mmCIF file of C-alpha atoms in Angstrom:
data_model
loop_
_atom_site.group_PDB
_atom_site.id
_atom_site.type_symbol
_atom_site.label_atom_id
_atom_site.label_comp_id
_atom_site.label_asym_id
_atom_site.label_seq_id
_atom_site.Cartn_x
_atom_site.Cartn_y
_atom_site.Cartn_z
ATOM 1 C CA UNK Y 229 114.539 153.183 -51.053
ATOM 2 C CA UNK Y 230 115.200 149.746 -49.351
ATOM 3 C CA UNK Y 231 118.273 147.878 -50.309
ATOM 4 C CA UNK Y 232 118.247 144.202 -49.688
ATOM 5 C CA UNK Y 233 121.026 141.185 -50.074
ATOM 6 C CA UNK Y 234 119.817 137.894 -51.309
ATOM 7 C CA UNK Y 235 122.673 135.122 -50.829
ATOM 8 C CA UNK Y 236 123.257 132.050 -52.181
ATOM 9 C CA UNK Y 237 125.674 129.216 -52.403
ATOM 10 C CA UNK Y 238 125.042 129.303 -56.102
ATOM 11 C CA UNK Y 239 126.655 130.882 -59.142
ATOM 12 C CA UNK Y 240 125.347 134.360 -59.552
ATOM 13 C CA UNK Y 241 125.232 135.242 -56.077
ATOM 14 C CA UNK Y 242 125.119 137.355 -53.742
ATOM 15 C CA UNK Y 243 122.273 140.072 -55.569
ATOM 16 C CA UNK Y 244 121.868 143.295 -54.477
ATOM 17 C CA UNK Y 245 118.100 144.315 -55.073
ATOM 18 C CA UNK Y 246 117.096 148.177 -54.334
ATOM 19 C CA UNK Y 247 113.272 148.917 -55.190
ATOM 20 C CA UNK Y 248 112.127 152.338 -55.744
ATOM 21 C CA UNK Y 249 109.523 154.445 -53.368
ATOM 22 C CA UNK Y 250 108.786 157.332 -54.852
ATOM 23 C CA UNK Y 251 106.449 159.978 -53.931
ATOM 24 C CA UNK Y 252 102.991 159.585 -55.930
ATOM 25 C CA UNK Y 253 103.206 159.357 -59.409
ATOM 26 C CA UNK Y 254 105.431 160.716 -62.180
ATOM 27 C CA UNK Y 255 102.749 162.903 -64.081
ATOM 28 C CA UNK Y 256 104.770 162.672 -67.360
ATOM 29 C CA UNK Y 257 106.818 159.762 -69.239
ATOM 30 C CA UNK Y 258 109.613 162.329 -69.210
ATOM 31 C CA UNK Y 259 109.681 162.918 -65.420
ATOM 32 C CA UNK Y 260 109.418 159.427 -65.045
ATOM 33 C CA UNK Y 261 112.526 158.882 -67.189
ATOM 34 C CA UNK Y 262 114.519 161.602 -65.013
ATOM 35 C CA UNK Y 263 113.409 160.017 -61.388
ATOM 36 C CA UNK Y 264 114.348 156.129 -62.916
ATOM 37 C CA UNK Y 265 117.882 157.604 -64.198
ATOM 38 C CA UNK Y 266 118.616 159.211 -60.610
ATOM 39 C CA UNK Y 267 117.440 155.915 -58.870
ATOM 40 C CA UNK Y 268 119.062 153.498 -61.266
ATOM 41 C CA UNK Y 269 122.861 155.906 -60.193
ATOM 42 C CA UNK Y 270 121.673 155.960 -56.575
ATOM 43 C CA UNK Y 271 121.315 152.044 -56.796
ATOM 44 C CA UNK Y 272 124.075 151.279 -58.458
ATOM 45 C CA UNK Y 273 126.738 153.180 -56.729
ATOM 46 C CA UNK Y 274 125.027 151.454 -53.582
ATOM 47 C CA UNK Y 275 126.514 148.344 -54.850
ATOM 48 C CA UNK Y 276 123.063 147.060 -56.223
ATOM 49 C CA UNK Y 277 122.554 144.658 -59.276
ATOM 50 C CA UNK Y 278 119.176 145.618 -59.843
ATOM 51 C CA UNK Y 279 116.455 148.304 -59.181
ATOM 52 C CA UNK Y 280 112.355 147.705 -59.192
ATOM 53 C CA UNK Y 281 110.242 150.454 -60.198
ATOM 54 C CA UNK Y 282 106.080 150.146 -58.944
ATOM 55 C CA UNK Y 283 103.576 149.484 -60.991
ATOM 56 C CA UNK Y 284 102.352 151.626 -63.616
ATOM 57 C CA UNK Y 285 105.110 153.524 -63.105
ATOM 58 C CA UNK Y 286 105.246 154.825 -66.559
ATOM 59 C CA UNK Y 287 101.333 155.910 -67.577
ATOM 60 C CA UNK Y 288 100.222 156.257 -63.742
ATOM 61 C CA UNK Y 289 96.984 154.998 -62.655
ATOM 62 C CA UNK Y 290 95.875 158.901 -62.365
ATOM 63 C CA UNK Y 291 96.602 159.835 -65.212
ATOM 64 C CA UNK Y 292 92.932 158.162 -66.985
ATOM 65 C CA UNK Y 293 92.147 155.732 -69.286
ATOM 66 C CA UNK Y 294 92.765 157.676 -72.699
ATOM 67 C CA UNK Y 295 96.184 158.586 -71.593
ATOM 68 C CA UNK Y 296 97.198 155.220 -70.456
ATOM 69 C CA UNK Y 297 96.107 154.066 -73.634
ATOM 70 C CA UNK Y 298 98.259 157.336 -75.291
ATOM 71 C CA UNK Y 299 101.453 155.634 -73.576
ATOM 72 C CA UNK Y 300 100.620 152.446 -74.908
ATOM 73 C CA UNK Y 301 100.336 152.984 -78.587
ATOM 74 C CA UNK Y 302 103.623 156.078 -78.010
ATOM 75 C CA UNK Y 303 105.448 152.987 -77.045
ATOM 76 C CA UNK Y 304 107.918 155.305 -75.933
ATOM 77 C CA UNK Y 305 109.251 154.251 -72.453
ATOM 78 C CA UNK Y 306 110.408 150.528 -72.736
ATOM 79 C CA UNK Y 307 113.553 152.527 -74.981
ATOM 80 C CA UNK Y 308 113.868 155.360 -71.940
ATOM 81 C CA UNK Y 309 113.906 151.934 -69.667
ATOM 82 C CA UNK Y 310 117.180 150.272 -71.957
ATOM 83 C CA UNK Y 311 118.775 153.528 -71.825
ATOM 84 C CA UNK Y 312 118.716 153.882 -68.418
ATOM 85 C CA UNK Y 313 119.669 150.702 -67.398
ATOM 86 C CA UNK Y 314 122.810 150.766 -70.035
ATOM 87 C CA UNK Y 315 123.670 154.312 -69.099
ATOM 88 C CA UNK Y 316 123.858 153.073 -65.230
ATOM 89 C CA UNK Y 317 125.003 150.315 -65.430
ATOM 90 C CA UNK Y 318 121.736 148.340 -63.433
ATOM 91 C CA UNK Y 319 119.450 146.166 -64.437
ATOM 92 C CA UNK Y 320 115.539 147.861 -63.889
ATOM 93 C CA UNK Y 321 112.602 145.993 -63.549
ATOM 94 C CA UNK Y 322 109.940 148.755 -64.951
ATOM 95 C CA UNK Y 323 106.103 148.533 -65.742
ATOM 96 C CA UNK Y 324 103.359 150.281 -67.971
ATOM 97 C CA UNK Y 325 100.965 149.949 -70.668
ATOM 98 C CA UNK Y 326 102.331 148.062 -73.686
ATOM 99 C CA UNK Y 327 100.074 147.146 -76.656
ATOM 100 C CA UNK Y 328 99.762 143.023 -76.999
ATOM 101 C CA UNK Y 329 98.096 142.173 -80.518
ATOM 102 C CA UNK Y 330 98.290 138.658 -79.842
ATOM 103 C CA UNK Y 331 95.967 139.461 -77.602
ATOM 104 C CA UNK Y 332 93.550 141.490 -79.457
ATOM 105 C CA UNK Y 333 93.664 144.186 -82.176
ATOM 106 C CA UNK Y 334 93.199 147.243 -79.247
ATOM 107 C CA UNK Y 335 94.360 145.210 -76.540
ATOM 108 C CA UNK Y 336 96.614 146.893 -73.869
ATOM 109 C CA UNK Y 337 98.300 144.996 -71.017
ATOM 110 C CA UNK Y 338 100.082 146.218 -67.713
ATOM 111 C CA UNK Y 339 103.009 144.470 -68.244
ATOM 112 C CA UNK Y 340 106.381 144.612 -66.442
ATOM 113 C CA UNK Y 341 110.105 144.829 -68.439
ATOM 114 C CA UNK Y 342 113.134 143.066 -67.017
ATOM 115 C CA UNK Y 343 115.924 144.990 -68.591
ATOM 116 C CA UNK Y 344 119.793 144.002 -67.791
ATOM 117 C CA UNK Y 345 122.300 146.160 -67.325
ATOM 118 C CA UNK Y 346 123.334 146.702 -71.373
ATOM 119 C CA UNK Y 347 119.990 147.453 -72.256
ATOM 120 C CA UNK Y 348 118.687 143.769 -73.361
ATOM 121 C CA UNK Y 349 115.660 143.207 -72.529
ATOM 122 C CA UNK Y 350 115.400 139.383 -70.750
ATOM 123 C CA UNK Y 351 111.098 138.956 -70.069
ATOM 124 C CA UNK Y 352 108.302 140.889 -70.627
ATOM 125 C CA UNK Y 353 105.506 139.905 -67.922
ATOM 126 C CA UNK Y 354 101.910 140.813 -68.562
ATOM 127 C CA UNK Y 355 99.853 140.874 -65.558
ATOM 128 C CA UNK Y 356 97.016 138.023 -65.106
ATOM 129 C CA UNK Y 357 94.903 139.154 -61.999
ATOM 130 C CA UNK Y 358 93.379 142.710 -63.185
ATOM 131 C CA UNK Y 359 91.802 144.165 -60.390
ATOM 132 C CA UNK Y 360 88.347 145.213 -60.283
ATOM 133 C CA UNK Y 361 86.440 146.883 -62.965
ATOM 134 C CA UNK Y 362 88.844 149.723 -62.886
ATOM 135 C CA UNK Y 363 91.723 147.823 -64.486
ATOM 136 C CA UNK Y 364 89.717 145.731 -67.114
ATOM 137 C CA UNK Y 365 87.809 148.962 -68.483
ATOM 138 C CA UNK Y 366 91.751 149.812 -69.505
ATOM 139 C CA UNK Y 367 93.562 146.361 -69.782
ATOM 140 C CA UNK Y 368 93.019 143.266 -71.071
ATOM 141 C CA UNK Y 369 94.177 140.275 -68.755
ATOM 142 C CA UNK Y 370 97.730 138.059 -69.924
ATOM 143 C CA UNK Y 371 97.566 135.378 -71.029
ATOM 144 C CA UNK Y 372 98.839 132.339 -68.641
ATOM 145 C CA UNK Y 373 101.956 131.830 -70.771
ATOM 146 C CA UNK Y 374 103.117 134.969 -69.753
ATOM 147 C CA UNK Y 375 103.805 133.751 -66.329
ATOM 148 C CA UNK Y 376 107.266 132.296 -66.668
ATOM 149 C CA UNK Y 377 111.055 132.250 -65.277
ATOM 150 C CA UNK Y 378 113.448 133.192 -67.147
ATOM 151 C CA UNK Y 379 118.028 133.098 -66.070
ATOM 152 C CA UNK Y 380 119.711 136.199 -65.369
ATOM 153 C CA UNK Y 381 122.883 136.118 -63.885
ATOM 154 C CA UNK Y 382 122.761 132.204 -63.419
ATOM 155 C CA UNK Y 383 119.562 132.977 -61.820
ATOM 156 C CA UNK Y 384 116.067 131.640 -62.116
ATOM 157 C CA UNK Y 385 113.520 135.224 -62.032
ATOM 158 C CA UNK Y 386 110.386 135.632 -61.968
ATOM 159 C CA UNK Y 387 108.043 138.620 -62.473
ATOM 160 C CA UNK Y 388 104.492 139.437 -61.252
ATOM 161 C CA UNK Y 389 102.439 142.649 -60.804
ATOM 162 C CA UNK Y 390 100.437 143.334 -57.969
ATOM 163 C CA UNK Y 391 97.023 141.807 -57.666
ATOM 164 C CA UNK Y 392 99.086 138.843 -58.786
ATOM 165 C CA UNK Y 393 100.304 138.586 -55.256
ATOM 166 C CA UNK Y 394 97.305 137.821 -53.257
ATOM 167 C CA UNK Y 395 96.598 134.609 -55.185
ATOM 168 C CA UNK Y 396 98.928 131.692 -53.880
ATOM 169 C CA UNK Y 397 98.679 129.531 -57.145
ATOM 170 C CA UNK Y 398 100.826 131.963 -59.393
ATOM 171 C CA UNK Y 399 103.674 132.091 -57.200
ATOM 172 C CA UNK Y 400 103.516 128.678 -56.908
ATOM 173 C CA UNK Y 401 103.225 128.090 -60.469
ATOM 174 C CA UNK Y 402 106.955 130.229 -61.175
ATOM 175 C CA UNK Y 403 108.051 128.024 -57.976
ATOM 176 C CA UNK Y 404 106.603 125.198 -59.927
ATOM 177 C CA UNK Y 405 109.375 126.298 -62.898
ATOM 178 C CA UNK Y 406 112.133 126.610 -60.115
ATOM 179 C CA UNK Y 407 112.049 130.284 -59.221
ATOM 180 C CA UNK Y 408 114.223 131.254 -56.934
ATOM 181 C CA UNK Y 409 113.366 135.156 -56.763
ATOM 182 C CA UNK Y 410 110.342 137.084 -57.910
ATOM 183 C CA UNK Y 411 109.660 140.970 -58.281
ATOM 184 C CA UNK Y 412 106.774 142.517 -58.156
ATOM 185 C CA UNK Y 413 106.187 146.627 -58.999
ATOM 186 C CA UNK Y 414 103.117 147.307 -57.048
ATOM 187 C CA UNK Y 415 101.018 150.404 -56.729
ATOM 188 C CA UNK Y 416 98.613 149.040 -53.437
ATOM 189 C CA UNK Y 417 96.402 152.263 -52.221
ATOM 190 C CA UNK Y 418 95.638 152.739 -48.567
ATOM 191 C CA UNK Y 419 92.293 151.192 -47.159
ATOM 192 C CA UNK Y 420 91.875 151.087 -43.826
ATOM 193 C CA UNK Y 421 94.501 148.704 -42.218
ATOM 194 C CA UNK Y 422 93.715 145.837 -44.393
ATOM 195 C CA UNK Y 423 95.851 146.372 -47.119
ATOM 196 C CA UNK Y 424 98.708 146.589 -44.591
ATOM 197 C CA UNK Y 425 98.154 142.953 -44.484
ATOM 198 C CA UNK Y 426 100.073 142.600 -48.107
ATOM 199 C CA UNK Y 427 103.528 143.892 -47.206
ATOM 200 C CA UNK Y 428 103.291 142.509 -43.784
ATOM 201 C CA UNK Y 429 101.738 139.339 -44.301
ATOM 202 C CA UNK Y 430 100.983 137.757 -47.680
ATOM 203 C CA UNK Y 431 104.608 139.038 -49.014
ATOM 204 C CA UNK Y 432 106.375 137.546 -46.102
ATOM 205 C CA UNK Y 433 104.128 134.598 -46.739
ATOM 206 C CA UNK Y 434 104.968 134.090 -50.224
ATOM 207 C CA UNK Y 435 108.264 134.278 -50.099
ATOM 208 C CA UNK Y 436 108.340 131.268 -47.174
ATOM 209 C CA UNK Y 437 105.814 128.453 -48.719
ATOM 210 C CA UNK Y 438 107.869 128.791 -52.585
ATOM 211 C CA UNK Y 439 111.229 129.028 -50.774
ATOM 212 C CA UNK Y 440 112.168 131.837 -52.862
ATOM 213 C CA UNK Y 441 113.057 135.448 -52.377
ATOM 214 C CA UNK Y 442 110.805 138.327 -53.100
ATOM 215 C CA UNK Y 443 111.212 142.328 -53.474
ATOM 216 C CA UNK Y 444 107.817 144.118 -53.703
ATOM 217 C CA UNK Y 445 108.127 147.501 -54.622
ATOM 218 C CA UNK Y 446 105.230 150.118 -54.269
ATOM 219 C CA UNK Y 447 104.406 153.888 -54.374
ATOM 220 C CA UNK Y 448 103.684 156.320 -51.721
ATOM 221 C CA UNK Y 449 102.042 159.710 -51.488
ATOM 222 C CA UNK Y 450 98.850 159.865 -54.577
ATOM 223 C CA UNK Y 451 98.795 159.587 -58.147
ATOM 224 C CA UNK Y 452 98.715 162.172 -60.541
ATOM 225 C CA UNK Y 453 94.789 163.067 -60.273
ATOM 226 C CA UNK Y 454 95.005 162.440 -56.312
ATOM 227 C CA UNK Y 455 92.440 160.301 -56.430
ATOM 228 C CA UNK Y 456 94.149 157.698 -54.663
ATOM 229 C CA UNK Y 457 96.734 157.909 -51.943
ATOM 230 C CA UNK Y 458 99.109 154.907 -52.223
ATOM 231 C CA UNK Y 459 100.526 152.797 -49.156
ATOM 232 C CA UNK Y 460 104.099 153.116 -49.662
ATOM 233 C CA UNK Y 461 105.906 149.933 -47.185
ATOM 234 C CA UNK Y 462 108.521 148.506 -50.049
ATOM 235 C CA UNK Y 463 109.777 145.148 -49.038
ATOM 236 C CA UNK Y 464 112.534 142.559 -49.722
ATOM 237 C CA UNK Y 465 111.738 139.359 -48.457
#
């Protein structure tokens, strides 16, 4: 876990961010629930406002398509997310499958929940970029109007998943709305040392041309089929 202190001159500051590494996948919604609640009283008795959980963190990229889909239409862990966070006393950022019928009758986005500390649910962020194949056989892309900031704490947040990341024009479009800090859950696999490049460069890089701050959270160790081994290297920027 890296803890990280954004300051401002502002109201609302200082913030205490604390993103979550954990070790491959939880395999069920329920362990998932148990390894959030133990981070969320880790965090908070650290002193921080707010924990990020990776991507996917409930479903899990390894667990397969039909039982991503399963967790969307169970709709079960957004209310294990609120509980949490009110039972802590920390706001979670937390991300999964949620059904989106504005979208389409069957469509299922990998969207992110920014829950504050007594369980109210501020934005719900459903990620734009999919990536490859992969994630469209499983997702269906959100819609633009999905990428917005919304004020917690006095604060102008922003959310994005992932893939989301790499392309410069959405941060600079929540910039664009006066951002002034962004998470991201993340679930970036080893591949070679390229990918190495995101935490260490395009984060950093982010973070510097929109002037705002950043906290990137990711797995490590492999999801739940070990099919793919995930780069760990969580960052607050």
């Amino acid at each position: 876990r890296v803890h990280g202190d954004f300051t401002s001159m502002a109201s609302g500051w200082p913030v205490c961010v604390a993103v979550l590494q954990t070790d491959g996948e939880p395999p069920t919604v329920t362990e998932g629930h148990e390894r959030m609640v133990a981070a969320a009283r880790e965090a908070a008795a650290a002193g921080a406002h707010v924990l990020v959980l990776p991507e996917m963190y409930f479903g899990g990229y390894g667990s397969g398509n039909d039982s991503i889909r399963a967790t969307a239409v169970e709709n079960r862990w957004p209310d294990l997310v609120v509980e949490a966070a009110r039972l802590c006393g920390i706001a979670v950022v937390a991300c999964g499958p949620l059904l989106c019928p504005e979208l389409g009758a069957d469509a299922v986005t990998n969207s992110a929940l920014f829950v504050d500390a007594d369980g109210t649910i501020l934005s719900r962020y459903n990620k734009t970029h999919l990536y490859s194949e992969y994630e469209r056989e499983i997702f269906t892309d959100g819609a633009a109007s999905s990428l917005r900031v919304f004020s917690w704490r006095g604060i102008s947040v922003a959310m994005l998943i992932c893939m989301d990341i790499e392309y410069p024009e959405v941060s600079r479009v929540l910039a664009l709305q006066g951002a002034q800090i962004a998470f991201a859950p993340t679930a970036l696999c080893v591949r070679g040392n390229i990918n190495k490049l995101i935490p260490h460069a395009v984060v950093p890089t982010r973070a510097m041309e929109n002037h705002f701050f950043l906290a990137w959270s990711n797995f490590a160790g492999h999801s739940v089929d070990k099919r793919l081994e995930y780069l760990g290297e969580c960052c607050i920027v």
